[in-house]
Short mmCIF file of C-alpha atoms in Angstrom, two decimals:
data_model
loop_
_atom_site.label_atom_id
_atom_site.label_comp_id
_atom_site.label_asym_id
_atom_site.label_seq_id
_atom_site.Cartn_x
_atom_site.Cartn_y
_atom_site.Cartn_z
CA SER A 282 0.00 0.00 0.00
CA PRO A 283 1.14 3.62 -0.46
CA THR A 284 1.15 4.06 3.34
CA SER A 285 3.52 1.17 4.04
CA GLU A 286 5.84 2.39 1.26
CA ILE A 287 5.80 5.96 2.63
CA MET A 288 6.37 4.72 6.18
CA LYS A 289 8.97 2.02 5.44
CA PHE A 290 11.62 3.71 7.62
CA GLY A 291 9.39 3.86 10.69
CA PHE A 292 6.93 6.18 12.42
CA PRO A 293 8.44 9.27 14.15
CA SER A 294 5.58 9.01 16.70
CA TYR A 295 2.10 7.52 16.91
CA GLU A 296 -0.24 10.38 17.83
CA ASN A 297 -3.39 10.81 15.70
CA ILE A 298 -2.07 9.26 12.50
CA LYS A 299 -3.86 10.18 9.26
CA SER A 300 -3.14 8.17 6.11
CA ARG A 301 -3.96 10.18 3.00
CA ASN A 302 -3.78 9.15 -0.68
CA ASP A 303 -0.14 10.13 -0.99
CA TYR A 304 1.17 11.21 2.42
CA VAL A 305 0.94 10.27 6.11
CA LEU A 306 0.49 12.82 8.90
CA SER A 307 0.48 12.91 12.71
CA TYR A 308 -1.87 15.59 14.08
CA ASN A 309 -1.25 17.59 17.25
CA ARG A 310 -4.58 18.44 18.84
CA MET A 311 -3.08 21.07 21.12
CA HIS A 312 -1.26 23.00 18.40
CA ARG A 313 -4.05 22.42 15.79
CA THR A 314 -1.36 21.56 13.26
CA ALA A 315 0.66 18.48 12.42
CA ASN A 316 3.55 16.98 14.35
CA TRP A 317 5.01 15.64 11.11
CA VAL A 318 4.10 14.72 7.56
CA ILE A 319 5.85 12.09 5.41
CA GLU A 320 5.88 11.97 1.60
CA HIS A 321 7.49 9.69 -0.99
CA LEU A 322 8.54 11.36 -4.25
CA THR A 323 9.62 9.80 -7.52
CA SER A 324 10.37 11.43 -10.87
CA ASP A 325 7.62 9.31 -12.43
CA LYS A 326 5.00 10.68 -10.07
CA LEU A 327 6.23 14.27 -10.46
CA ARG A 328 6.17 14.03 -14.27
CA GLN A 329 2.44 13.28 -14.24
CA ARG A 330 0.33 16.39 -13.83
CA ASN A 331 -3.22 15.14 -14.02
CA ALA A 332 -4.68 17.38 -11.36
CA ASP A 333 -6.01 20.90 -11.65
CA ARG A 334 -4.95 22.99 -8.66
CA SER A 335 -7.76 25.48 -9.24
CA GLU A 336 -10.19 22.77 -8.17
CA SER A 337 -8.52 22.43 -4.78
CA ILE A 338 -9.62 24.60 -1.90
CA PHE A 339 -8.42 24.79 1.70
CA THR A 340 -10.79 22.55 3.67
CA GLU A 341 -11.37 21.89 7.37
CA ASP A 342 -10.32 18.36 8.31
CA LEU A 343 -13.58 16.81 9.52
CA SER A 344 -11.65 13.80 10.86
CA VAL A 345 -10.33 16.11 13.60
CA PRO A 346 -12.81 16.70 16.46
CA GLU A 347 -14.26 20.21 16.10
CA MET A 348 -12.72 21.53 19.32
CA PHE A 349 -9.21 20.66 18.09
CA ARG A 350 -9.68 21.71 14.46
CA SER A 351 -8.16 24.69 12.66
CA THR A 352 -10.39 26.67 10.31
CA ASN A 353 -9.91 29.08 7.43
CA LYS A 354 -11.24 31.81 9.73
CA ASP A 355 -8.33 31.23 12.15
CA TYR A 356 -5.88 32.13 9.38
CA SER A 357 -7.95 34.94 7.88
CA LYS A 358 -6.42 38.38 8.57
CA SER A 359 -3.77 36.72 10.78
CA GLY A 360 -0.99 37.88 8.49
CA PHE A 361 0.16 34.28 8.04
CA ASP A 362 -0.12 32.01 5.00
CA ARG A 363 -1.77 28.61 5.20
CA GLY A 364 1.53 26.87 4.53
CA HIS A 365 1.41 23.35 3.13
CA LEU A 366 3.55 20.77 4.98
CA ALA A 367 3.11 18.08 2.31
CA ALA A 368 3.57 20.39 -0.70
CA ALA A 369 0.67 20.55 -3.17
CA ARG A 370 2.95 20.31 -6.21
CA ASN A 371 4.39 17.02 -4.93
CA HIS A 372 1.00 15.37 -5.35
CA ALA A 373 -0.34 16.79 -8.61
CA HIS A 374 -0.31 13.37 -10.30
CA SER A 375 -3.85 12.73 -9.07
CA GLN A 376 -6.78 14.99 -8.26
CA ASP A 377 -7.49 13.03 -5.08
CA ALA A 378 -3.89 13.16 -3.88
CA LEU A 379 -3.73 16.90 -4.58
CA LYS A 380 -7.04 17.50 -2.83
CA ASP A 381 -5.71 15.73 0.28
CA THR A 382 -2.89 18.25 0.62
CA PHE A 383 -5.47 21.03 1.05
CA TYR A 384 -6.83 19.79 4.37
CA LEU A 385 -6.08 22.41 7.03
CA SER A 386 -4.52 19.64 9.15
CA ASN A 387 -1.71 19.74 6.57
CA MET A 388 -1.19 23.50 7.09
CA SER A 389 0.86 25.52 9.53
CA PRO A 390 0.85 29.30 9.83
CA GLN A 391 3.86 30.44 7.78
CA VAL A 392 5.31 33.86 7.14
CA GLY A 393 4.36 34.51 3.50
CA GLU A 394 6.85 36.94 1.97
CA GLY A 395 10.40 35.59 2.15
CA PHE A 396 9.43 32.29 3.73
CA ASN A 397 6.46 30.35 2.29
CA ARG A 398 6.77 32.23 -0.98
CA GLY A 399 10.56 32.42 -0.60
CA ILE A 400 13.06 30.05 0.93
CA TRP A 401 10.51 27.33 1.78
CA ASN A 402 9.35 27.25 -1.82
CA ARG A 403 12.97 27.08 -2.96
CA LEU A 404 13.58 24.15 -0.63
CA GLU A 405 10.52 22.30 -1.93
CA GLN A 406 11.74 22.78 -5.50
CA GLN A 407 15.20 21.52 -4.63
CA VAL A 408 13.70 18.43 -3.00
CA ARG A 409 11.71 17.66 -6.14
CA SER A 410 14.82 18.09 -8.29
CA LEU A 411 16.55 15.40 -6.21
CA THR A 412 14.34 12.80 -7.88
CA LYS A 413 16.59 13.23 -10.95
CA VAL A 414 19.46 11.76 -8.92
CA TYR A 415 17.69 9.51 -6.38
CA PRO A 416 15.05 7.03 -7.61
CA ASP A 417 13.26 7.38 -4.26
CA VAL A 418 13.08 10.55 -2.21
CA TYR A 419 11.36 10.58 1.17
CA VAL A 420 10.52 13.84 2.90
CA ILE A 421 9.60 14.39 6.54
CA THR A 422 8.33 17.88 7.34
CA GLY A 423 7.15 19.46 10.56
CA PRO A 424 6.85 22.53 12.76
CA LEU A 425 9.06 23.28 15.75
CA TYR A 426 8.81 25.54 18.79
CA LEU A 427 12.36 26.37 19.84
CA PRO A 428 13.68 28.17 22.91
CA LEU A 429 15.74 31.35 22.85
CA VAL A 430 17.87 32.88 25.59
CA GLU A 431 16.35 36.22 26.64
CA ASN A 432 17.94 39.21 28.35
CA ASP A 433 17.50 37.69 31.83
CA GLY A 434 19.79 34.81 30.76
CA LYS A 435 16.93 32.28 30.90
CA LYS A 436 15.61 30.19 28.01
CA TYR A 437 12.03 30.68 26.85
CA VAL A 438 9.86 29.13 24.18
CA LYS A 439 7.59 31.81 22.74
CA TYR A 440 5.23 31.52 19.82
CA GLN A 441 2.12 33.29 18.60
CA VAL A 442 -1.26 31.58 18.34
CA ILE A 443 -3.88 32.75 15.86
CA GLY A 444 -7.65 32.77 15.58
CA LYS A 445 -10.41 31.62 17.87
CA ASN A 446 -8.88 28.12 17.92
CA ASN A 447 -5.40 29.28 18.91
CA VAL A 448 -3.54 27.68 16.02
CA SER A 449 0.16 27.66 16.93
CA VAL A 450 2.58 29.64 14.76
CA PRO A 451 5.79 27.57 14.70
CA THR A 452 9.08 29.34 15.35
CA HIS A 453 10.80 26.99 12.87
CA PHE A 454 10.12 24.25 10.34
CA PHE A 455 12.22 21.18 9.73
CA LYS A 456 12.55 19.13 6.59
CA ILE A 457 14.36 15.81 6.58
CA VAL A 458 15.18 14.71 3.05
CA VAL A 459 16.10 11.08 2.43
CA GLY A 460 17.69 10.16 -0.90
CA ASP A 461 17.59 6.44 -1.61
CA ARG A 462 19.54 5.02 -4.54
CA ARG A 463 19.99 1.57 -3.11
CA LYS A 464 17.80 0.21 -5.91
CA GLU A 465 20.52 1.00 -8.48
CA LYS A 466 23.65 0.82 -6.32
CA ASN A 467 23.96 -2.22 -4.13
CA ASP A 468 26.40 -0.73 -1.65
CA ALA A 469 24.68 2.68 -1.44
CA LYS A 470 23.76 4.10 1.93
CA LEU A 471 20.57 5.94 2.65
CA GLU A 472 21.50 9.62 2.24
CA LEU A 473 20.11 12.25 4.50
CA GLN A 474 20.01 16.04 4.58
CA VAL A 475 18.24 17.89 7.39
CA PHE A 476 17.06 21.49 7.26
CA LEU A 477 15.88 23.69 10.12
CA ILE A 478 14.62 27.09 8.98
CA PRO A 479 13.17 29.90 11.10
CA ASN A 480 9.61 30.92 10.23
CA ARG A 481 10.50 34.42 9.07
CA SER A 482 11.52 36.30 5.98
CA ILE A 483 14.96 35.11 4.81
CA PRO A 484 17.01 37.03 2.21
CA ASP A 485 16.67 35.49 -1.27
CA ASP A 486 20.39 35.00 -1.67
CA THR A 487 20.76 32.83 1.45
CA PRO A 488 21.88 29.36 0.39
CA LEU A 489 19.72 26.48 1.60
CA HIS A 490 22.69 24.61 3.03
CA ALA A 491 23.12 27.43 5.56
CA PHE A 492 20.19 25.80 7.37
CA MET A 493 21.61 22.27 7.53
CA VAL A 494 21.60 20.67 11.00
CA PRO A 495 22.31 17.19 12.36
CA LEU A 496 19.28 14.89 12.53
CA GLU A 497 19.78 14.60 16.28
CA SER A 498 19.06 18.32 16.75
CA VAL A 499 15.60 17.94 15.26
CA GLU A 500 14.97 14.77 17.24
CA LYS A 501 15.91 16.36 20.54
CA ALA A 502 13.87 19.52 19.86
CA SER A 503 10.77 17.74 18.58
CA GLY A 504 10.66 14.68 20.81
CA LEU A 505 10.44 12.56 17.66
CA THR A 506 12.65 9.68 16.48
CA PHE A 507 13.31 9.32 12.78
CA LEU A 508 14.21 6.36 10.56
CA ASP A 509 14.32 3.99 13.50
CA LYS A 510 13.95 0.96 11.23
CA ILE A 511 17.36 1.74 9.70
CA SER A 512 20.69 1.31 11.46
CA ARG A 513 22.42 4.68 11.79
CA SER A 514 25.54 3.16 10.26
CA ALA A 515 23.56 2.58 7.04
CA ILE A 516 22.78 6.31 6.84
CA LYS A 517 25.05 9.00 5.44
CA GLN A 518 24.27 12.49 6.75
CA GLY A 519 25.32 15.51 4.69
CA ARG A 520 24.52 17.37 1.50
CA LEU A 521 22.59 15.36 -1.06
CA THR A 522 23.92 15.21 -4.62
CA THR A 523 22.08 17.59 -6.97
CA SER B 50 -5.71 -4.92 37.25
CA PRO B 51 -4.95 -1.57 38.92
CA THR B 52 -4.43 -0.01 35.48
CA SER B 53 -7.84 -0.95 34.11
CA GLU B 54 -9.47 0.31 37.33
CA ILE B 55 -7.56 3.62 37.16
CA MET B 56 -8.36 4.01 33.46
CA LYS B 57 -12.00 2.91 33.54
CA PHE B 58 -13.27 6.27 32.23
CA GLY B 59 -11.01 6.26 29.18
CA PHE B 60 -7.59 7.45 28.07
CA PRO B 61 -7.19 11.23 27.52
CA SER B 62 -4.64 10.40 24.79
CA TYR B 63 -2.35 7.53 23.82
CA GLU B 64 1.16 8.99 23.65
CA ASN B 65 3.93 7.09 25.52
CA ILE B 66 1.73 5.48 28.18
CA LYS B 67 3.45 4.32 31.38
CA SER B 68 1.57 2.05 33.78
CA ARG B 69 2.99 2.29 37.29
CA ASN B 70 2.03 0.39 40.45
CA ASP B 71 -0.66 2.90 41.38
CA TYR B 72 -0.96 5.50 38.59
CA VAL B 73 -0.91 5.78 34.81
CA LEU B 74 0.97 8.49 32.92
CA SER B 75 1.37 9.76 29.36
CA TYR B 76 4.84 11.21 28.70
CA ASN B 77 5.57 14.12 26.37
CA ARG B 78 9.01 13.65 24.85
CA MET B 79 9.22 17.25 23.64
CA HIS B 80 8.37 18.84 26.99
CA ARG B 81 10.28 16.18 29.03
CA THR B 82 7.31 16.02 31.40
CA ALA B 83 3.95 14.28 31.39
CA ASN B 84 0.87 15.11 29.34
CA TRP B 85 -1.32 13.71 32.11
CA VAL B 86 -1.31 11.42 35.11
CA ILE B 87 -4.31 9.48 36.46
CA GLU B 88 -4.73 8.19 40.02
CA HIS B 89 -7.46 6.34 41.91
CA LEU B 90 -7.83 7.21 45.60
CA THR B 91 -9.81 5.45 48.30
CA SER B 92 -9.96 6.09 52.03
CA ASP B 93 -8.76 2.52 52.59
CA LYS B 94 -5.63 3.06 50.58
CA LEU B 95 -4.94 6.44 52.17
CA ARG B 96 -5.32 5.03 55.67
CA GLN B 97 -2.47 2.58 55.11
CA ARG B 98 0.93 4.18 55.51
CA ASN B 99 3.36 1.35 54.99
CA ALA B 100 5.97 3.26 53.07
CA ASP B 101 8.83 5.36 54.31
CA ARG B 102 9.23 8.51 52.24
CA SER B 103 12.84 8.92 53.33
CA GLU B 104 13.68 5.86 51.26
CA SER B 105 12.36 7.50 48.09
CA ILE B 106 14.63 9.60 45.95
CA PHE B 107 14.00 11.49 42.73
CA THR B 108 15.10 9.12 39.96
CA GLU B 109 15.59 9.45 36.21
CA ASP B 110 13.02 7.42 34.30
CA LEU B 111 15.16 4.94 32.37
CA SER B 112 12.11 3.88 30.32
CA VAL B 113 12.36 7.27 28.59
CA PRO B 114 15.05 7.40 25.85
CA GLU B 115 18.00 9.41 27.15
CA MET B 116 17.63 12.27 24.67
CA PHE B 117 14.05 12.92 25.86
CA ARG B 118 14.66 12.40 29.59
CA SER B 119 14.69 15.00 32.36
CA THR B 120 17.38 14.74 35.01
CA ASN B 121 17.92 16.03 38.52
CA LYS B 122 20.60 18.29 37.10
CA ASP B 123 18.03 20.04 34.88
CA TYR B 124 16.13 21.10 38.00
CA SER B 125 19.17 21.88 40.13
CA LYS B 126 19.61 25.65 40.67
CA SER B 127 16.70 26.32 38.30
CA GLY B 128 14.68 27.92 41.07
CA PHE B 129 11.86 25.42 40.47
CA ASP B 130 10.70 22.50 42.59
CA ARG B 131 10.46 18.99 41.20
CA GLY B 132 6.69 19.02 41.57
CA HIS B 133 4.91 15.66 41.77
CA LEU B 134 1.95 15.23 39.40
CA ALA B 135 0.75 12.00 41.04
CA ALA B 136 1.25 13.13 44.66
CA ALA B 137 3.62 11.05 46.79
CA ARG B 138 1.26 11.03 49.78
CA ASN B 139 -1.50 9.48 47.66
CA HIS B 140 0.58 6.34 47.25
CA ALA B 141 2.17 5.78 50.65
CA HIS B 142 0.28 2.51 51.17
CA SER B 143 3.13 0.63 49.51
CA GLN B 144 6.86 1.25 49.19
CA ASP B 145 6.77 0.30 45.51
CA ALA B 146 3.83 2.58 44.73
CA LEU B 147 5.49 5.47 46.58
CA LYS B 148 8.78 4.85 44.83
CA ASP B 149 7.03 5.07 41.46
CA THR B 150 5.88 8.61 42.18
CA PHE B 151 9.53 9.71 42.42
CA TYR B 152 10.36 9.07 38.75
CA LEU B 153 11.27 12.40 37.15
CA SER B 154 8.73 11.61 34.41
CA ASN B 155 6.11 12.28 37.12
CA MET B 156 7.59 15.74 37.86
CA SER B 157 7.03 19.15 36.36
CA PRO B 158 8.94 22.32 37.27
CA GLN B 159 6.73 24.08 39.82
CA VAL B 160 7.12 27.37 41.63
CA GLY B 161 7.93 26.26 45.17
CA GLU B 162 6.87 28.99 47.60
CA GLY B 163 3.15 29.73 47.33
CA PHE B 164 2.48 27.06 44.71
CA ASN B 165 3.97 23.57 45.20
CA ARG B 166 4.34 24.21 48.91
CA GLY B 167 1.20 26.38 48.94
CA ILE B 168 -2.01 26.18 46.96
CA TRP B 169 -1.08 22.99 45.09
CA ASN B 170 -0.43 21.21 48.36
CA ARG B 171 -3.74 22.50 49.71
CA LEU B 172 -5.52 21.18 46.62
CA GLU B 173 -3.90 17.75 47.02
CA GLN B 174 -5.02 17.63 50.65
CA GLN B 175 -8.56 18.59 49.73
CA VAL B 176 -8.65 15.89 47.07
CA ARG B 177 -7.59 13.28 49.64
CA SER B 178 -10.26 14.49 52.07
CA LEU B 179 -12.90 13.83 49.40
CA THR B 180 -12.42 10.11 49.97
CA LYS B 181 -14.43 10.60 53.20
CA VAL B 182 -17.47 11.47 51.07
CA TYR B 183 -16.84 9.58 47.83
CA PRO B 184 -15.88 5.88 47.97
CA ASP B 185 -13.89 6.33 44.77
CA VAL B 186 -11.97 9.44 43.81
CA TYR B 187 -10.18 9.67 40.46
CA VAL B 188 -7.70 12.43 39.79
CA ILE B 189 -6.31 13.56 36.43
CA THR B 190 -3.41 16.01 36.67
CA GLY B 191 -1.33 17.70 34.03
CA PRO B 192 0.65 20.73 32.88
CA LEU B 193 -0.63 23.38 30.48
CA TYR B 194 0.98 26.04 28.31
CA LEU B 195 -1.59 28.79 27.87
CA PRO B 196 -1.56 31.88 25.64
CA LEU B 197 -1.77 35.46 26.88
CA VAL B 198 -2.60 38.61 24.97
CA GLU B 199 0.45 40.90 24.89
CA ASN B 200 0.71 44.65 24.34
CA ASP B 201 0.63 44.29 20.55
CA GLY B 202 -2.85 42.77 20.84
CA LYS B 203 -1.65 39.35 19.68
CA LYS B 204 -1.78 36.09 21.63
CA TYR B 205 1.45 34.33 22.57
CA VAL B 206 2.32 31.16 24.42
CA LYS B 207 5.48 31.76 26.43
CA TYR B 208 7.13 29.42 28.90
CA GLN B 209 10.58 28.93 30.33
CA VAL B 210 12.64 25.78 29.74
CA ILE B 211 15.26 24.63 32.23
CA GLY B 212 18.49 22.69 32.19
CA LYS B 213 20.49 21.12 29.43
CA ASN B 214 17.47 19.07 28.41
CA ASN B 215 15.11 22.05 28.12
CA VAL B 216 12.47 20.77 30.53
CA SER B 217 9.33 22.87 29.98
CA VAL B 218 8.05 24.99 32.86
CA PRO B 219 4.24 24.88 32.54
CA THR B 220 2.33 28.17 32.77
CA HIS B 221 -0.54 26.34 34.52
CA PHE B 222 -1.53 22.99 35.99
CA PHE B 223 -4.92 21.36 35.77
CA LYS B 224 -6.49 18.87 38.12
CA ILE B 225 -9.71 17.09 37.25
CA VAL B 226 -11.27 15.49 40.31
CA VAL B 227 -13.92 12.84 39.85
CA GLY B 228 -16.05 11.84 42.83
CA ASP B 229 -17.86 8.54 42.34
CA ARG B 230 -20.50 7.43 44.84
CA ARG B 231 -22.47 5.35 42.40
CA LYS B 232 -21.51 2.25 44.43
CA GLU B 233 -23.67 3.42 47.33
CA LYS B 234 -26.29 5.52 45.54
CA ASN B 235 -27.86 3.90 42.51
CA ASP B 236 -29.02 7.13 40.86
CA ALA B 237 -25.85 9.09 41.60
CA LYS B 238 -24.05 10.83 38.78
CA LEU B 239 -20.31 10.97 38.41
CA GLU B 240 -19.33 14.27 40.02
CA LEU B 241 -16.62 16.42 38.59
CA GLN B 242 -14.64 19.45 39.69
CA VAL B 243 -11.96 20.95 37.48
CA PHE B 244 -9.16 23.24 38.63
CA LEU B 245 -6.81 25.33 36.52
CA ILE B 246 -4.11 27.10 38.55
CA PRO B 247 -1.29 29.32 37.30
CA ASN B 248 2.22 28.10 38.15
CA ARG B 249 3.07 31.01 40.42
CA SER B 250 2.87 32.06 44.02
CA ILE B 251 -0.79 32.43 45.04
CA PRO B 252 -1.84 34.18 48.28
CA ASP B 253 -2.61 31.67 51.05
CA ASP B 254 -6.11 33.00 51.59
CA THR B 255 -7.23 32.42 47.99
CA PRO B 256 -10.02 29.84 48.02
CA LEU B 257 -9.47 26.81 45.79
CA HIS B 258 -12.83 27.22 44.10
CA ALA B 259 -11.60 30.52 42.63
CA PHE B 260 -9.71 28.29 40.15
CA MET B 261 -12.67 26.20 39.01
CA VAL B 262 -13.15 26.01 35.25
CA PRO B 263 -15.39 23.97 32.92
CA LEU B 264 -13.90 20.66 31.76
CA GLU B 265 -14.14 21.85 28.16
CA SER B 266 -11.63 24.66 28.84
CA VAL B 267 -8.96 22.16 29.82
CA GLU B 268 -9.83 19.90 26.89
CA LYS B 269 -9.57 22.70 24.36
CA ALA B 270 -6.30 24.02 25.83
CA SER B 271 -4.61 20.64 26.21
CA GLY B 272 -5.85 18.81 23.12
CA LEU B 273 -6.99 15.99 25.42
CA THR B 274 -10.41 14.39 25.80
CA PHE B 275 -11.49 13.26 29.25
CA LEU B 276 -13.93 10.64 30.51
CA ASP B 277 -14.95 9.69 26.99
CA LYS B 278 -16.34 6.34 28.14
CA ILE B 279 -19.02 8.19 30.14
CA SER B 280 -21.95 10.04 28.62
CA ARG B 281 -21.75 13.73 29.52
CA SER B 282 -25.35 13.57 30.77
CA ALA B 283 -24.20 11.12 33.46
CA ILE B 284 -21.70 13.68 34.75
CA LYS B 285 -22.43 16.55 37.10
CA GLN B 286 -19.91 19.38 36.89
CA GLY B 287 -19.51 21.68 39.89
CA ARG B 288 -18.16 21.79 43.41
CA LEU B 289 -17.72 18.42 45.04
CA THR B 290 -19.25 17.84 48.47
CA THR B 291 -16.68 18.10 51.26
#
């Protein structure tokens, strides 16, 4: 099944799992946004463009109990974009798969200018281009709420919440990109590049690799464990080949 | 089993469940403290005092992976108490049960003076005294991280984190107290009183009932659902009889 293929490296956690046509998501009822979303990209899938994006509209996720649900009204006039976690363009091979990416459970409040429409978009494009090199690309995306040291020398986590339902505005987003060419190269390791980007406007000329971090940083900050079905010695962390 | 008795009204959530000798806990790996803890109190159990508290020491919970664990060092010099969620005194009928309450997974950073050693202690005492009226008392306790409106008119969640492991300091704690006298009175409803108390020093003369809130407030803020095995029409919300 698509789900078992997408999830072949393990579940980062087991809270409120939602299996969609072409991605799998864990929903956080307190934050009213996902904990993580996992996608599987191939060049074949990306080449097909059978879906019409104009038919897709942002939709409340009725599988989430109403009291824990985010709504379009929460985002309206908030100043934040409804930022896709599983990117719409990654799933345009089928109308149903595309439609699934428009559930509000797949959105997080993102800074628009310079982030969602800037560096985040650039990152999503780069991830898609990796399918030219890696037959299988897996992507794990999620929000983070990171502490900062303030003037009193103490560490605080601080984030905005928007709308009547208090949808959390993440301070950062992570994207874990797995390039798998073990199908063609017998001795190949699973390759891994991890990005951690603050949810704010980033200058256009900032290179993506400036936001590379070790996988362990995202695990420690999120409370999640990634790729636990794979021995760490079979994983190579660093920049993926483009 | 004790667990099925403690959990007879349902699980508030299913993340990292830990069944101890006399309480059940859900652990939050990101916050390094619990999501919730559930206890079952009876006057019989409270009357027995077979355990010696001096033999109990605060202990790292080795069932939590090291990278998500809180340690004594995180609390040391933080200015916060290691506040029990399942109260030690509630489990002094057995050395093993008492010992279990000293796992650091059962602690949250609490303001000491005026909170842990003040109103929170008073609340725990009042809950124990309810066993004189209600044959069965169930207690659900947990931390919360609540938003406040700041000067810019926007809502923010802000909380401190302590130690190398960034243990979250909750802004509030909730306690849901369920009084059950259906054993003796056939037509009795399950009675429910819900407290939400800020994690700060509270004047000694503040009455506990000043912190009563509707159950739904805690559900919406925490992302948890409580008592879902019981029809809401079989529950009476309000002050419990003391």
